[in-house]
mmCIF file of C-alpha atoms and ligand atoms in Angstrom:
data_model
loop_
_atom_site.group_PDB
_atom_site.id
_atom_site.type_symbol
_atom_site.label_atom_id
_atom_site.label_comp_id
_atom_site.label_asym_id
_atom_site.label_seq_id
_atom_site.Cartn_x
_atom_site.Cartn_y
_atom_site.Cartn_z
ATOM 1 C CA UNK A 1 -21.006 22.898 -8.982
ATOM 2 C CA UNK A 2 -22.650 19.481 -9.204
ATOM 3 C CA UNK A 3 -24.289 18.365 -12.408
ATOM 4 C CA UNK A 4 -26.547 15.317 -12.139
ATOM 5 C CA UNK A 5 -26.598 13.095 -15.189
ATOM 6 C CA UNK A 6 -30.238 12.017 -14.985
ATOM 7 C CA UNK A 7 -29.927 9.410 -17.722
ATOM 8 C CA UNK A 8 -27.568 7.301 -15.559
ATOM 9 C CA UNK A 9 -28.767 7.976 -12.020
ATOM 10 C CA UNK A 10 -31.546 5.335 -11.931
ATOM 11 C CA UNK A 11 -28.884 2.618 -11.826
ATOM 12 C CA UNK A 12 -27.822 3.699 -8.354
ATOM 13 C CA UNK A 13 -30.769 2.153 -6.507
ATOM 14 C CA UNK A 14 -29.797 -1.506 -6.674
ATOM 15 C CA UNK A 15 -26.338 -1.829 -5.029
ATOM 16 C CA UNK A 16 -25.431 -3.747 -1.831
ATOM 17 C CA UNK A 17 -22.031 -2.263 -1.146
ATOM 18 C CA UNK A 18 -21.815 1.170 -2.667
ATOM 19 C CA UNK A 19 -18.987 1.363 -5.177
ATOM 20 C CA UNK A 20 -17.945 4.959 -5.782
ATOM 21 C CA UNK A 21 -15.810 5.576 -8.837
ATOM 22 C CA UNK A 22 -13.879 8.816 -9.124
ATOM 23 C CA UNK A 23 -12.851 9.572 -12.708
ATOM 24 C CA UNK A 24 -11.343 12.637 -14.354
ATOM 25 C CA UNK A 25 -8.387 13.733 -16.437
ATOM 26 C CA UNK A 26 -4.810 13.569 -15.143
ATOM 27 C CA UNK A 27 -3.899 16.415 -12.822
ATOM 28 C CA UNK A 28 -7.482 17.197 -11.886
ATOM 29 C CA UNK A 29 -6.827 16.277 -8.259
ATOM 30 C CA UNK A 30 -8.568 12.891 -7.989
ATOM 31 C CA UNK A 31 -5.914 11.527 -5.629
ATOM 32 C CA UNK A 32 -6.077 14.523 -3.316
ATOM 33 C CA UNK A 33 -9.873 14.498 -3.246
ATOM 34 C CA UNK A 34 -9.897 10.724 -2.646
ATOM 35 C CA UNK A 35 -7.551 11.101 0.344
ATOM 36 C CA UNK A 36 -9.675 13.957 1.716
ATOM 37 C CA UNK A 37 -12.821 11.838 1.378
ATOM 38 C CA UNK A 38 -11.161 9.098 3.431
ATOM 39 C CA UNK A 39 -10.456 11.620 6.192
ATOM 40 C CA UNK A 40 -13.990 13.010 6.118
ATOM 41 C CA UNK A 41 -15.907 9.752 5.786
ATOM 42 C CA UNK A 42 -14.988 6.840 8.045
ATOM 43 C CA UNK A 43 -17.174 4.435 6.058
ATOM 44 C CA UNK A 44 -15.136 4.924 2.911
ATOM 45 C CA UNK A 45 -12.465 2.397 1.943
ATOM 46 C CA UNK A 46 -9.973 3.236 -0.818
ATOM 47 C CA UNK A 47 -8.832 0.420 -3.067
ATOM 48 C CA UNK A 48 -5.096 0.302 -3.781
ATOM 49 C CA UNK A 49 -4.430 -0.330 -7.459
ATOM 50 C CA UNK A 50 -1.697 -2.224 -9.219
ATOM 51 C CA UNK A 51 0.343 -0.547 -11.937
ATOM 52 C CA UNK A 52 3.241 -1.370 -14.234
ATOM 53 C CA UNK A 53 4.446 2.244 -14.346
ATOM 54 C CA UNK A 54 7.496 3.304 -12.338
ATOM 55 C CA UNK A 55 7.130 5.429 -9.214
ATOM 56 C CA UNK A 56 7.426 9.185 -9.887
ATOM 57 C CA UNK A 57 9.882 11.378 -8.014
ATOM 58 C CA UNK A 58 8.330 12.082 -4.636
ATOM 59 C CA UNK A 59 6.155 8.963 -4.585
ATOM 60 C CA UNK A 60 6.866 6.788 -1.589
ATOM 61 C CA UNK A 61 5.841 3.402 -3.010
ATOM 62 C CA UNK A 62 2.526 3.210 -1.152
ATOM 63 C CA UNK A 63 0.485 4.923 -3.896
ATOM 64 C CA UNK A 64 0.182 1.664 -5.869
ATOM 65 C CA UNK A 65 1.451 -1.863 -5.872
ATOM 66 C CA UNK A 66 4.205 -1.263 -8.433
ATOM 67 C CA UNK A 67 4.674 -4.498 -10.383
ATOM 68 C CA UNK A 68 6.239 -5.715 -13.634
ATOM 69 C CA UNK A 69 4.125 -6.274 -16.738
ATOM 70 C CA UNK A 70 4.772 -9.988 -16.401
ATOM 71 C CA UNK A 71 3.347 -10.081 -12.874
ATOM 72 C CA UNK A 72 0.387 -7.929 -13.930
ATOM 73 C CA UNK A 73 -0.430 -10.102 -16.942
ATOM 74 C CA UNK A 74 -0.242 -13.203 -14.800
ATOM 75 C CA UNK A 75 -2.766 -11.618 -12.405
ATOM 76 C CA UNK A 76 -5.074 -10.834 -15.368
ATOM 77 C CA UNK A 77 -4.966 -14.480 -16.414
ATOM 78 C CA UNK A 78 -5.993 -15.486 -12.888
ATOM 79 C CA UNK A 79 -9.004 -13.082 -12.965
ATOM 80 C CA UNK A 80 -7.519 -11.159 -10.080
ATOM 81 C CA UNK A 81 -8.835 -7.777 -11.202
ATOM 82 C CA UNK A 82 -12.233 -6.164 -10.757
ATOM 83 C CA UNK A 83 -11.270 -3.957 -13.688
ATOM 84 C CA UNK A 84 -8.039 -3.135 -15.485
ATOM 85 C CA UNK A 85 -6.951 -0.951 -18.398
ATOM 86 C CA UNK A 86 -3.925 0.199 -20.340
ATOM 87 C CA UNK A 87 -3.317 3.920 -19.989
ATOM 88 C CA UNK A 88 -0.505 5.686 -21.883
ATOM 89 C CA UNK A 89 1.496 2.473 -22.201
ATOM 90 C CA UNK A 90 1.103 1.255 -18.618
ATOM 91 C CA UNK A 91 -1.321 -1.212 -17.091
ATOM 92 C CA UNK A 92 -3.484 -0.241 -14.124
ATOM 93 C CA UNK A 93 -5.906 -2.491 -12.273
ATOM 94 C CA UNK A 94 -8.168 -2.732 -9.254
ATOM 95 C CA UNK A 95 -7.958 -6.023 -7.329
ATOM 96 C CA UNK A 96 -11.363 -7.523 -6.509
ATOM 97 C CA UNK A 97 -12.418 -5.192 -3.667
ATOM 98 C CA UNK A 98 -12.435 -6.621 -0.149
ATOM 99 C CA UNK A 99 -13.522 -3.720 2.064
ATOM 100 C CA UNK A 100 -13.973 -4.119 5.817
ATOM 101 C CA UNK A 101 -17.571 -4.789 6.848
ATOM 102 C CA UNK A 102 -19.998 -1.856 6.480
ATOM 103 C CA UNK A 103 -17.614 0.106 4.314
ATOM 104 C CA UNK A 104 -18.193 1.537 0.888
ATOM 105 C CA UNK A 105 -15.599 1.184 -1.841
ATOM 106 C CA UNK A 106 -13.834 4.137 -3.422
ATOM 107 C CA UNK A 107 -11.965 3.678 -6.721
ATOM 108 C CA UNK A 108 -9.828 6.366 -8.312
ATOM 109 C CA UNK A 109 -9.415 5.191 -11.896
ATOM 110 C CA UNK A 110 -9.525 6.175 -15.583
ATOM 111 C CA UNK A 111 -12.563 6.004 -17.824
ATOM 112 C CA UNK A 112 -12.047 2.582 -19.522
ATOM 113 C CA UNK A 113 -11.885 0.983 -16.087
ATOM 114 C CA UNK A 114 -14.963 2.911 -14.971
ATOM 115 C CA UNK A 115 -16.845 1.554 -17.981
ATOM 116 C CA UNK A 116 -15.964 -2.002 -16.850
ATOM 117 C CA UNK A 117 -17.137 -1.231 -13.301
ATOM 118 C CA UNK A 118 -20.426 0.058 -14.716
ATOM 119 C CA UNK A 119 -20.883 -3.231 -16.598
ATOM 120 C CA UNK A 120 -20.059 -5.362 -13.539
ATOM 121 C CA UNK A 121 -22.020 -3.270 -11.067
ATOM 122 C CA UNK A 122 -24.796 -1.129 -12.555
ATOM 123 C CA UNK A 123 -25.309 0.344 -9.077
ATOM 124 C CA UNK A 124 -21.841 1.911 -8.948
ATOM 125 C CA UNK A 125 -21.823 5.695 -8.571
ATOM 126 C CA UNK A 126 -19.516 7.269 -11.125
ATOM 127 C CA UNK A 127 -18.378 10.775 -10.312
ATOM 128 C CA UNK A 128 -16.464 12.859 -12.839
ATOM 129 C CA UNK A 129 -14.072 15.327 -11.259
ATOM 130 C CA UNK A 130 -13.361 18.088 -13.753
ATOM 131 C CA UNK A 131 -11.095 21.134 -13.699
ATOM 132 C CA UNK A 132 -12.361 24.688 -14.139
ATOM 133 C CA UNK A 133 -9.982 25.148 -17.133
ATOM 134 C CA UNK A 134 -7.490 23.132 -19.210
ATOM 135 C CA UNK A 135 -4.795 25.742 -18.370
ATOM 136 C CA UNK A 136 -5.159 24.906 -14.694
ATOM 137 C CA UNK A 137 -4.747 21.203 -15.475
ATOM 138 C CA UNK A 138 -1.534 21.918 -17.397
ATOM 139 C CA UNK A 139 -0.200 23.899 -14.433
ATOM 140 C CA UNK A 140 -0.986 21.019 -12.054
ATOM 141 C CA UNK A 141 0.664 18.404 -14.307
ATOM 142 C CA UNK A 142 3.824 20.540 -14.510
ATOM 143 C CA UNK A 143 3.755 21.133 -10.764
ATOM 144 C CA UNK A 144 3.982 17.420 -9.992
ATOM 145 C CA UNK A 145 7.148 16.942 -12.064
ATOM 146 C CA UNK A 146 5.891 14.912 -15.037
ATOM 147 C CA UNK A 147 8.126 14.854 -18.132
ATOM 148 C CA UNK A 148 7.315 17.387 -20.905
ATOM 149 C CA UNK A 149 6.491 14.670 -23.452
ATOM 150 C CA UNK A 150 4.172 13.059 -20.938
ATOM 151 C CA UNK A 151 2.455 16.379 -20.185
ATOM 152 C CA UNK A 152 1.771 17.014 -23.900
ATOM 153 C CA UNK A 153 0.271 13.522 -24.323
ATOM 154 C CA UNK A 154 -1.826 13.950 -21.196
ATOM 155 C CA UNK A 155 -3.251 17.275 -22.387
ATOM 156 C CA UNK A 156 -4.081 15.729 -25.772
ATOM 157 C CA UNK A 157 -6.194 13.059 -24.143
ATOM 158 C CA UNK A 158 -7.771 15.366 -21.565
ATOM 159 C CA UNK A 159 -10.634 16.564 -23.727
ATOM 160 C CA UNK A 160 -11.447 13.021 -24.799
ATOM 161 C CA UNK A 161 -11.416 11.811 -21.202
ATOM 162 C CA UNK A 162 -13.774 14.606 -20.148
ATOM 163 C CA UNK A 163 -16.080 13.900 -23.080
ATOM 164 C CA UNK A 164 -16.254 10.152 -22.352
ATOM 165 C CA UNK A 165 -16.460 10.809 -18.621
ATOM 166 C CA UNK A 166 -19.498 13.024 -19.157
ATOM 167 C CA UNK A 167 -21.269 10.270 -21.067
ATOM 168 C CA UNK A 168 -20.543 7.701 -18.372
ATOM 169 C CA UNK A 169 -20.841 9.615 -15.118
ATOM 170 C CA UNK A 170 -23.782 10.006 -12.785
ATOM 171 C CA UNK A 171 -22.447 13.274 -11.352
ATOM 172 C CA UNK A 172 -19.889 15.864 -12.372
ATOM 173 C CA UNK A 173 -18.098 17.854 -9.678
ATOM 174 C CA UNK A 174 -15.823 20.764 -10.604
ATOM 175 C CA UNK A 175 -12.650 20.746 -8.513
ATOM 176 C CA UNK A 176 -11.945 24.461 -8.169
ATOM 177 C CA UNK A 177 -11.437 23.976 -4.420
ATOM 178 C CA UNK A 178 -10.530 20.648 -2.796
ATOM 179 C CA UNK A 179 -12.575 21.222 0.377
ATOM 180 C CA UNK A 180 -15.655 22.296 -1.524
ATOM 181 C CA UNK A 181 -15.409 19.501 -4.094
ATOM 182 C CA UNK A 182 -14.863 16.874 -1.364
ATOM 183 C CA UNK A 183 -17.875 18.091 0.596
ATOM 184 C CA UNK A 184 -20.014 18.088 -2.535
ATOM 185 C CA UNK A 185 -19.069 14.455 -3.116
ATOM 186 C CA UNK A 186 -19.839 13.656 0.544
ATOM 187 C CA UNK A 187 -23.342 15.090 0.104
ATOM 188 C CA UNK A 188 -23.834 12.954 -2.991
ATOM 189 C CA UNK A 189 -22.762 9.845 -1.050
ATOM 190 C CA UNK A 190 -25.060 10.654 1.848
ATOM 191 C CA UNK A 191 -27.946 10.991 -0.615
ATOM 192 C CA UNK A 192 -27.120 7.626 -2.169
ATOM 193 C CA UNK A 193 -26.881 5.930 1.242
ATOM 194 C CA UNK A 194 -30.302 7.317 2.137
ATOM 195 C CA UNK A 195 -31.704 5.931 -1.119
ATOM 196 C CA UNK A 196 -30.272 2.486 -0.365
ATOM 197 C CA UNK A 197 -32.102 2.463 2.950
ATOM 198 C CA UNK A 198 -35.409 2.817 1.116
ATOM 199 C CA UNK A 199 -36.706 -0.681 0.233
ATOM 200 C CA UNK A 200 -37.436 -1.023 -3.482
HETATM 201 P P1 LIG B 301 -1.106 7.945 -12.687
HETATM 202 O O1 LIG B 301 -0.069 7.265 -13.507
HETATM 203 O O2 LIG B 301 -1.152 9.428 -12.957
HETATM 204 O O3 LIG B 301 -1.003 7.626 -11.220
HETATM 205 O O4 LIG B 301 -2.520 7.378 -13.153
HETATM 206 C C1 LIG B 301 -2.894 7.418 -14.497
HETATM 207 C C2 LIG B 301 -4.384 7.142 -14.597
HETATM 208 O O5 LIG B 301 -4.657 5.815 -14.204
HETATM 209 C C3 LIG B 301 -5.213 8.048 -13.684
HETATM 210 O O6 LIG B 301 -6.348 8.490 -14.421
HETATM 211 C C4 LIG B 301 -5.627 7.117 -12.572
HETATM 212 O O7 LIG B 301 -6.857 7.483 -11.993
HETATM 213 C C5 LIG B 301 -5.764 5.826 -13.335
HETATM 214 N N1 LIG B 301 -5.741 4.638 -12.493
HETATM 215 C C6 LIG B 301 -5.136 4.473 -11.297
HETATM 216 N N2 LIG B 301 -5.381 3.265 -10.810
HETATM 217 C C7 LIG B 301 -6.178 2.638 -11.714
HETATM 218 C C8 LIG B 301 -6.810 1.353 -11.770
HETATM 219 O O8 LIG B 301 -6.688 0.510 -10.882
HETATM 220 N N3 LIG B 301 -7.551 1.077 -12.877
HETATM 221 C C9 LIG B 301 -7.719 1.974 -13.884
HETATM 222 N N4 LIG B 301 -8.499 1.609 -14.905
HETATM 223 N N5 LIG B 301 -7.165 3.187 -13.862
HETATM 224 C C10 LIG B 301 -6.399 3.509 -12.789
#
């Protein structure tokens, strides 16, 4: 199901490089959908974020640039980030994007960062990935081995993230099936690319 947020969609007409921002609560499957989009769309380039959190069990070290808070704060002071935010006690940030030529930029970030992207680039397309139910989200968070305390905190903030995401997003896509959700996002991107070809 795709819901178009008409009040925000006019801002999509004036971008050079399309910046696509995938937001949504923890465990909703943003990472999986982002990786699938990269496979399906050769023009898409995924930014690799920095974070001060530690790698989770099973993470290989390529998911982020894992850095200390000191290194991260030094990068902030040098204006290295396109956006950055603190999320549950850890810092996360997107380096200024440098995609290969003719590529669009895909960011997989939380909602405070998405708000900053919106302010920097009003033409960014913000897509909220939501889960069919909160129970399913809880199941996914447990399935990836997060600590109990962390899971409880995540679920507490889930409703707030969805609420804020709905205010900010241009489109909402329900991730009840990764293939379907990824193809829905692809259709949205194709539509936006067509629009950009139309001179204003
Ligand atoms: P996790 O710790 O589960 O990998 O990520 C926690 C949250 O931070 C997720 O919502 C994820 O999308 C978000 N996130 C990842 N990278 C960035 C980033 O560069 N900037 C911001 N603002 N959020 C990020």
